[in-house]
mmCIF file of C-alpha atoms in Angstrom:
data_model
loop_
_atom_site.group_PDB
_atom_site.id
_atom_site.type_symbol
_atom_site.label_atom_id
_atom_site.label_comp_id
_atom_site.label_asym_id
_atom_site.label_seq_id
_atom_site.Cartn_x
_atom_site.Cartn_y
_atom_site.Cartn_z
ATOM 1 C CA UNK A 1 9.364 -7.290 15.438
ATOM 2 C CA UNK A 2 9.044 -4.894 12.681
ATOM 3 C CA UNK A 3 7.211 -1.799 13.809
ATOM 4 C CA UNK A 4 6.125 1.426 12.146
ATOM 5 C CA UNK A 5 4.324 4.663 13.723
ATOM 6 C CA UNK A 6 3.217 7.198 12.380
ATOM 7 C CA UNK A 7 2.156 10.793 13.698
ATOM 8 C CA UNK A 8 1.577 14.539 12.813
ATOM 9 C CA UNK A 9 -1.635 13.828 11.604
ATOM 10 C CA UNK A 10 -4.268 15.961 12.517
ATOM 11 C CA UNK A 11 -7.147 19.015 10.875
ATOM 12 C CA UNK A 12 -5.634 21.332 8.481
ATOM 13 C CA UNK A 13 -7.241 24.236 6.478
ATOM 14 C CA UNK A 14 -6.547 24.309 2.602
ATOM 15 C CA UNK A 15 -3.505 25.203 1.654
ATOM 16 C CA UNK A 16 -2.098 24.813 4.882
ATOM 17 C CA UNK A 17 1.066 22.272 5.651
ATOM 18 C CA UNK A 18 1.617 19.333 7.924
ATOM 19 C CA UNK A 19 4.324 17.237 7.990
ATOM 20 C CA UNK A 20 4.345 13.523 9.000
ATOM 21 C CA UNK A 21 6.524 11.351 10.859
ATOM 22 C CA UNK A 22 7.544 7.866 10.955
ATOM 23 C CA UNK A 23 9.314 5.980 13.879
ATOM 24 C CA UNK A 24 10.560 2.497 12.456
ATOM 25 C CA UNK A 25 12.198 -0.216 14.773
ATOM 26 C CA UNK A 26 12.648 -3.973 14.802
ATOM 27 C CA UNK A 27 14.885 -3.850 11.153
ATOM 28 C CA UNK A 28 17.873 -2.043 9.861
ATOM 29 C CA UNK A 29 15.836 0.874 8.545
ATOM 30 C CA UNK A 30 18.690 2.217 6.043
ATOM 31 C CA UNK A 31 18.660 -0.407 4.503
ATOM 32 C CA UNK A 32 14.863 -0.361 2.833
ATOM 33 C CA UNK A 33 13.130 1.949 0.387
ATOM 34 C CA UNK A 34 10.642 3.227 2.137
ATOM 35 C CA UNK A 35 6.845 4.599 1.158
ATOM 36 C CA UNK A 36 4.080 6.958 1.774
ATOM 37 C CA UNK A 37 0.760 5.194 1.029
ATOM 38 C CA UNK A 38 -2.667 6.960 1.791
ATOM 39 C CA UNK A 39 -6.679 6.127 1.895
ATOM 40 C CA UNK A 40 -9.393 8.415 1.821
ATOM 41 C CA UNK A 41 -12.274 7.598 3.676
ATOM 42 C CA UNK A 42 -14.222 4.647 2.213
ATOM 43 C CA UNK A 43 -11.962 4.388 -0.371
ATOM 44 C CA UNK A 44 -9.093 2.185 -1.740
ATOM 45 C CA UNK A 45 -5.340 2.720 -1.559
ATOM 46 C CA UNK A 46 -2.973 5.206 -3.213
ATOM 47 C CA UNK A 47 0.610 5.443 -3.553
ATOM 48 C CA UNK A 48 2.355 8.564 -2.489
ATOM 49 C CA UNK A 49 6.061 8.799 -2.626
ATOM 50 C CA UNK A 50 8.582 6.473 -1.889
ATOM 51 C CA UNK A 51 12.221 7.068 -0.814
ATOM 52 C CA UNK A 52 15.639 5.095 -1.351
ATOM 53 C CA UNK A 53 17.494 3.954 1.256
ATOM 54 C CA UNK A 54 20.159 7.073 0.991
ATOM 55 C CA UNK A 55 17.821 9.153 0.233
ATOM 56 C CA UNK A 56 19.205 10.136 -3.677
ATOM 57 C CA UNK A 57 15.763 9.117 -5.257
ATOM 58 C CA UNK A 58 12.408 9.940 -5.041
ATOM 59 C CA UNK A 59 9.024 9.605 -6.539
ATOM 60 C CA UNK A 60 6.128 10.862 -6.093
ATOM 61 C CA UNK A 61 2.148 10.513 -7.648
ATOM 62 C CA UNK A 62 1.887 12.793 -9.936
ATOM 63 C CA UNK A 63 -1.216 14.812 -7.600
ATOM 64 C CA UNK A 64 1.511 15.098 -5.200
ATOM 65 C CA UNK A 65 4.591 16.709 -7.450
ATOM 66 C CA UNK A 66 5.761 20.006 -6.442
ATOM 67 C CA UNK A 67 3.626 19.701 -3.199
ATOM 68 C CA UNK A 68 4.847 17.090 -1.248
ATOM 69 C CA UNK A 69 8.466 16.272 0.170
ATOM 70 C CA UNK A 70 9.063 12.603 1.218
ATOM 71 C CA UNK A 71 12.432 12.379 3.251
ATOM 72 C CA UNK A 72 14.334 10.581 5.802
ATOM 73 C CA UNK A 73 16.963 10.199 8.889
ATOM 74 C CA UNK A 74 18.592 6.955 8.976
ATOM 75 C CA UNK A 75 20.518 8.194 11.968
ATOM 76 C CA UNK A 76 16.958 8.554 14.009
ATOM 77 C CA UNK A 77 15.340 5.440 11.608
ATOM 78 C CA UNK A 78 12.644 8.127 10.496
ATOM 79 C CA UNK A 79 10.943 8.915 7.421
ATOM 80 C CA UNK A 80 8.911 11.677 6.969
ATOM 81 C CA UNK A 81 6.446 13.475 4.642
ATOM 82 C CA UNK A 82 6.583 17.493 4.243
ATOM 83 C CA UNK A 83 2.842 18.266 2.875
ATOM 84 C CA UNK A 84 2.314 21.377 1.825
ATOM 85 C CA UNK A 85 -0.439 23.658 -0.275
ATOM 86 C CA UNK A 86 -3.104 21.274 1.282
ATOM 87 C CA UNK A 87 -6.216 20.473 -0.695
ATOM 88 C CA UNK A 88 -9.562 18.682 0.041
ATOM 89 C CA UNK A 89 -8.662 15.921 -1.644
ATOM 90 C CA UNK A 90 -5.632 15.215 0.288
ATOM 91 C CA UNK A 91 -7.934 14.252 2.941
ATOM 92 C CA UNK A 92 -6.973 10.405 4.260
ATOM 93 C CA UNK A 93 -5.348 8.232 6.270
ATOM 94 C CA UNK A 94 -1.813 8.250 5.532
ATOM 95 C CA UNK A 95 0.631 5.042 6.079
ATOM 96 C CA UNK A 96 3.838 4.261 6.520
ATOM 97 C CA UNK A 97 5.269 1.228 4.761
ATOM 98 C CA UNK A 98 8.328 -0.347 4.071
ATOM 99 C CA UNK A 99 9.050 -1.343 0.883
ATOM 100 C CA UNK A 100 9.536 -5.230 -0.404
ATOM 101 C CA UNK A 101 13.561 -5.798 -0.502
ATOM 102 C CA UNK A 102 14.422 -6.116 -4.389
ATOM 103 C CA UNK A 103 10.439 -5.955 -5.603
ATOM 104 C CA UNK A 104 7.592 -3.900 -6.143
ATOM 105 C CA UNK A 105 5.477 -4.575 -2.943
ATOM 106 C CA UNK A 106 4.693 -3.047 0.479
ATOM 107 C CA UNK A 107 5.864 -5.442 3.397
ATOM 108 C CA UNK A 108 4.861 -3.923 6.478
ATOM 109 C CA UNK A 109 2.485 -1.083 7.147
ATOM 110 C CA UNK A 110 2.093 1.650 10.003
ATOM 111 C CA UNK A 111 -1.653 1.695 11.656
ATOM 112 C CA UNK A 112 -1.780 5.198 10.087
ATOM 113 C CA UNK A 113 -2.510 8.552 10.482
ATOM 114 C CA UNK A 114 -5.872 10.772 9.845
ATOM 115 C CA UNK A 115 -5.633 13.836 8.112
ATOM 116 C CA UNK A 116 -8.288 16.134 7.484
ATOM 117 C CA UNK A 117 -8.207 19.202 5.275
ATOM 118 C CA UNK A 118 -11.016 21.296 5.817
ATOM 119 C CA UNK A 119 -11.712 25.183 6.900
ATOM 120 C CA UNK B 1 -11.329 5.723 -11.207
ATOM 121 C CA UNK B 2 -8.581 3.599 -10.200
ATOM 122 C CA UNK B 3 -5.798 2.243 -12.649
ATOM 123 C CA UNK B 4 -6.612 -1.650 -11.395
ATOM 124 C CA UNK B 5 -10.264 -2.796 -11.757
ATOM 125 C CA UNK B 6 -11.500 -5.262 -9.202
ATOM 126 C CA UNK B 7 -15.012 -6.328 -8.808
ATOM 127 C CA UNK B 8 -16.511 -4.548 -6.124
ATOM 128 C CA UNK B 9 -17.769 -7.314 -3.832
ATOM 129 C CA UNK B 10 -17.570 -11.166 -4.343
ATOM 130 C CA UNK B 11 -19.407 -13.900 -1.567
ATOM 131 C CA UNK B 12 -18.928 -17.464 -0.793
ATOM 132 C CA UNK B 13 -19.692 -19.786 1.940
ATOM 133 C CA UNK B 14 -17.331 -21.318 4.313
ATOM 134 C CA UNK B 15 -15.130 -23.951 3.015
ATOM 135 C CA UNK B 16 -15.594 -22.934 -0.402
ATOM 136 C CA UNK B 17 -13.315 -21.411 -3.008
ATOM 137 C CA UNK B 18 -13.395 -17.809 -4.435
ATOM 138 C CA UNK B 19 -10.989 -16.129 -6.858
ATOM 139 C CA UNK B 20 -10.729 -11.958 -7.244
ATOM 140 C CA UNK B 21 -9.866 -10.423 -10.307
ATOM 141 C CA UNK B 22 -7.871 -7.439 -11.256
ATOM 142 C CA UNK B 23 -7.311 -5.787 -14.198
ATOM 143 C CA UNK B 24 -4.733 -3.535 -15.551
ATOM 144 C CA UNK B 25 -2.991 -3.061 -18.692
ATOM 145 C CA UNK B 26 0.482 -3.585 -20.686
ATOM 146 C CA UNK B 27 1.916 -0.968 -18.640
ATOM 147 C CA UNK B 28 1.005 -2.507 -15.546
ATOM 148 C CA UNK B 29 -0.091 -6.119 -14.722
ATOM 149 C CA UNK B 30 1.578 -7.343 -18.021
ATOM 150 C CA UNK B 31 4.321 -5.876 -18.327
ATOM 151 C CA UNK B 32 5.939 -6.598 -15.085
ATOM 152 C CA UNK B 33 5.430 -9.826 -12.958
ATOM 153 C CA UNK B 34 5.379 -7.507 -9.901
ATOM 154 C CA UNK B 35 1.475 -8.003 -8.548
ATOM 155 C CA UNK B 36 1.139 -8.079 -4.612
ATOM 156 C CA UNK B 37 -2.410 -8.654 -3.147
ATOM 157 C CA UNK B 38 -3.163 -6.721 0.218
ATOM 158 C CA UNK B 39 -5.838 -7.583 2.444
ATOM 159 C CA UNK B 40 -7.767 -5.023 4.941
ATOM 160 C CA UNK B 41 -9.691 -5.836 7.811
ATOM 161 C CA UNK B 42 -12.079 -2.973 8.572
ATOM 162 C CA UNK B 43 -9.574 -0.302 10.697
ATOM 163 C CA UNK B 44 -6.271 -2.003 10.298
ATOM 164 C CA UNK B 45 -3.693 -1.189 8.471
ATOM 165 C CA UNK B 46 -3.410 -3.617 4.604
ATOM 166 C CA UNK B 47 -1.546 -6.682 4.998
ATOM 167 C CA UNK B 48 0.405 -8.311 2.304
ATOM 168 C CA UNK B 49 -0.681 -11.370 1.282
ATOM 169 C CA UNK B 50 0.498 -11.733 -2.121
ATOM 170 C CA UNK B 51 3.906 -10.748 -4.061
ATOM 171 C CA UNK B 52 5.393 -10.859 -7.369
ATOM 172 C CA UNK B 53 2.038 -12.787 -8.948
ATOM 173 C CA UNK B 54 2.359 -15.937 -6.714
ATOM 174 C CA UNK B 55 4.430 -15.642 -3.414
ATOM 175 C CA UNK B 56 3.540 -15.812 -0.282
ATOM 176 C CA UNK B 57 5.224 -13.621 2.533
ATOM 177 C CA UNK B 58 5.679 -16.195 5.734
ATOM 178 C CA UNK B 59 3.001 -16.577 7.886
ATOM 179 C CA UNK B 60 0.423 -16.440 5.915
ATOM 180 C CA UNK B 61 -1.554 -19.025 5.043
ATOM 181 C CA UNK B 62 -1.128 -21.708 1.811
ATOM 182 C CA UNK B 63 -4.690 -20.905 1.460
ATOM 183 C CA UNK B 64 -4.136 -17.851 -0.151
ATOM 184 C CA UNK B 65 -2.688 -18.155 -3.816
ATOM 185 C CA UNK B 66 -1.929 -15.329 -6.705
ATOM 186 C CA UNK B 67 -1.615 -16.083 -10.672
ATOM 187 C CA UNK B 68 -1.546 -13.794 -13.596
ATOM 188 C CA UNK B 69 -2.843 -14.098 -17.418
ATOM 189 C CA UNK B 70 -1.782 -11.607 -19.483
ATOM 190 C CA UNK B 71 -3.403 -7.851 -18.144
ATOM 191 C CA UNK B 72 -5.796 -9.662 -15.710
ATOM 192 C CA UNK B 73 -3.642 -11.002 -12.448
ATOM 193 C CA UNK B 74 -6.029 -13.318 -10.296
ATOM 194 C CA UNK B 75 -6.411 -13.657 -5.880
ATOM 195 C CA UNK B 76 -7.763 -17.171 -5.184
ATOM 196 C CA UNK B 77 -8.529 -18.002 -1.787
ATOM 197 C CA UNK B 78 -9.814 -21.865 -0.926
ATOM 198 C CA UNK B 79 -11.061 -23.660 2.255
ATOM 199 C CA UNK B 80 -12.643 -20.075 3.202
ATOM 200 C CA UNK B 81 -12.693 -18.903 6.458
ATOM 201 C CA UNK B 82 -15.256 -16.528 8.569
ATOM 202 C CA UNK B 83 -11.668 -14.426 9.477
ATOM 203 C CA UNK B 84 -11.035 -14.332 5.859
ATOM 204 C CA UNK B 85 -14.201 -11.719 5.296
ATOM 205 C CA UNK B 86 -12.242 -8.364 4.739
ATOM 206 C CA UNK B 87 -11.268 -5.936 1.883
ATOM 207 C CA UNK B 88 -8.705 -7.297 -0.602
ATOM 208 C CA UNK B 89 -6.618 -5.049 -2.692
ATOM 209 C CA UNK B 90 -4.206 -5.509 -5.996
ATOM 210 C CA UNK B 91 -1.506 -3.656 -7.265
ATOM 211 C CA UNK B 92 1.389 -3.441 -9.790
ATOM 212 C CA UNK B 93 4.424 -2.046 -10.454
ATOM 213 C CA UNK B 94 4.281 0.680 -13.498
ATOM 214 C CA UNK B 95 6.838 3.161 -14.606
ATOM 215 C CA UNK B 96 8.375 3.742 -10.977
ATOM 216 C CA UNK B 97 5.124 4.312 -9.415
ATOM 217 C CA UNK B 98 2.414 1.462 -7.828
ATOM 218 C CA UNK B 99 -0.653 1.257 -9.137
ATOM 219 C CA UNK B 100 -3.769 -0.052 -6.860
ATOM 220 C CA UNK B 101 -6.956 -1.678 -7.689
ATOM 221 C CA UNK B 102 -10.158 -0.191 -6.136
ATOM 222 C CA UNK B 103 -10.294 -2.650 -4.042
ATOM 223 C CA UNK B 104 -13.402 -5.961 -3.313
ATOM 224 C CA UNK B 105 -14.959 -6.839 -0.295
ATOM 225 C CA UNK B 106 -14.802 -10.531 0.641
ATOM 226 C CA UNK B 107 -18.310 -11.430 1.971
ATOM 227 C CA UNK B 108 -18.279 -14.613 4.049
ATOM 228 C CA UNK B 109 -21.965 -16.034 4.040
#
């Protein structure tokens, strides 16, 4: 069984940093792109970043650029997200998902994790 | 504003039909046949429903069914179900990045 979890969530004050984890099991996590995809409260989904298998490419939403470091460790089958220069809007829930094998879709999904930016 | 545009909320009754709309552009929904559907139950994680226009990930149900027509990709679900009432959610490939509808609330009367 496929399983994603997510942590490091939690309250952070603008500008601050917090970085995320991911713990997959249940597949042969270097073998998928994986993604960062968050949700602001009440609100619909947002692609964040996603990650090759290796690691050698990586994109990002443009909001995001030059704030935000997705990255991995296939040898501990985490991915993470370095956030950093927090702002209000970065408020959500953030999810882990691994992405489709040879297409554009997100095939399984993390419950999430809250995080708040606020002073 | 979101770069997909879904209605907002759509209703039927149990046992009926309803189809969800979502509307991009030619840098999005038609230019790429890559348009999953996600549905959200109200503190769960999305759940894919829907990939490349028309497939269907196993295990979920036949009842669910995707098409496309030029920018406007289409969610139809039939024989609708009380569990069925949750948020449903587009998206599409566009110039390495995933674009996402705002998203429509399934009402089941």
């Amino acid at each position: 069984e496929v399983q994603l979890v997510e942590s490091g969530g939690g309250l952070a004050q603008p500008g601050g940093s917090l970085r995320l984890s991911c713990a997959a099991s249940g597949f042969t996590f270097s073998s998928y792109w994986m993604s960062w995809v968050r949700q602001a409260p009440g609100k619909g989904l947002e692609w964040v970043a996603n990650i090759k298998q290796d690691g050698s490419e990586k994109y990002y939403v443009d909001s995001v650029k030059g704030r935000f470091t997705i990255s991995r460790d296939n040898a501990k089958d985490s991915l993470y997200l370095q956030m950093n220069s927090l702002r209000a809007e970065d408020t959500a829930v953030y999810y882990c998902a691994r992405y489709c094998s040879g297409t554009n879709c997100f095939r399984y999904w993390g419950q999430g994790t809250l995080v708040t930016v606020s002073s | 504003q979101s770069a997909l545009t879904q209605p907002a909320s759509v209703s039927g009754s149990p046992g009926q039909s309803i189809t969800i709309s979502c509307t991009g552009t030619s840098s999005d929904v038609d230019g790429y046949n890559y348009v999953s559907w996600y549905q959200q139950h109200p503190g769960k994680a999305p759940k894919l429903m829907i990939y490349d226009v028309s497939n269907r990930p196993s295990g979920v149900s036949n009842r669910f069914s995707g098409s496309k027509s030029g920018n406007t990709a289409s969610l139809t679900i039939s024989g609708l179900q009380a569990e069925d009432e949750a948020d449903y959610f587009c998206s599409s490939y566009t110039s390495s990045s995933t674009a996402f509808g705002g998203g429509t609330k399934l009402t089941v009367l």
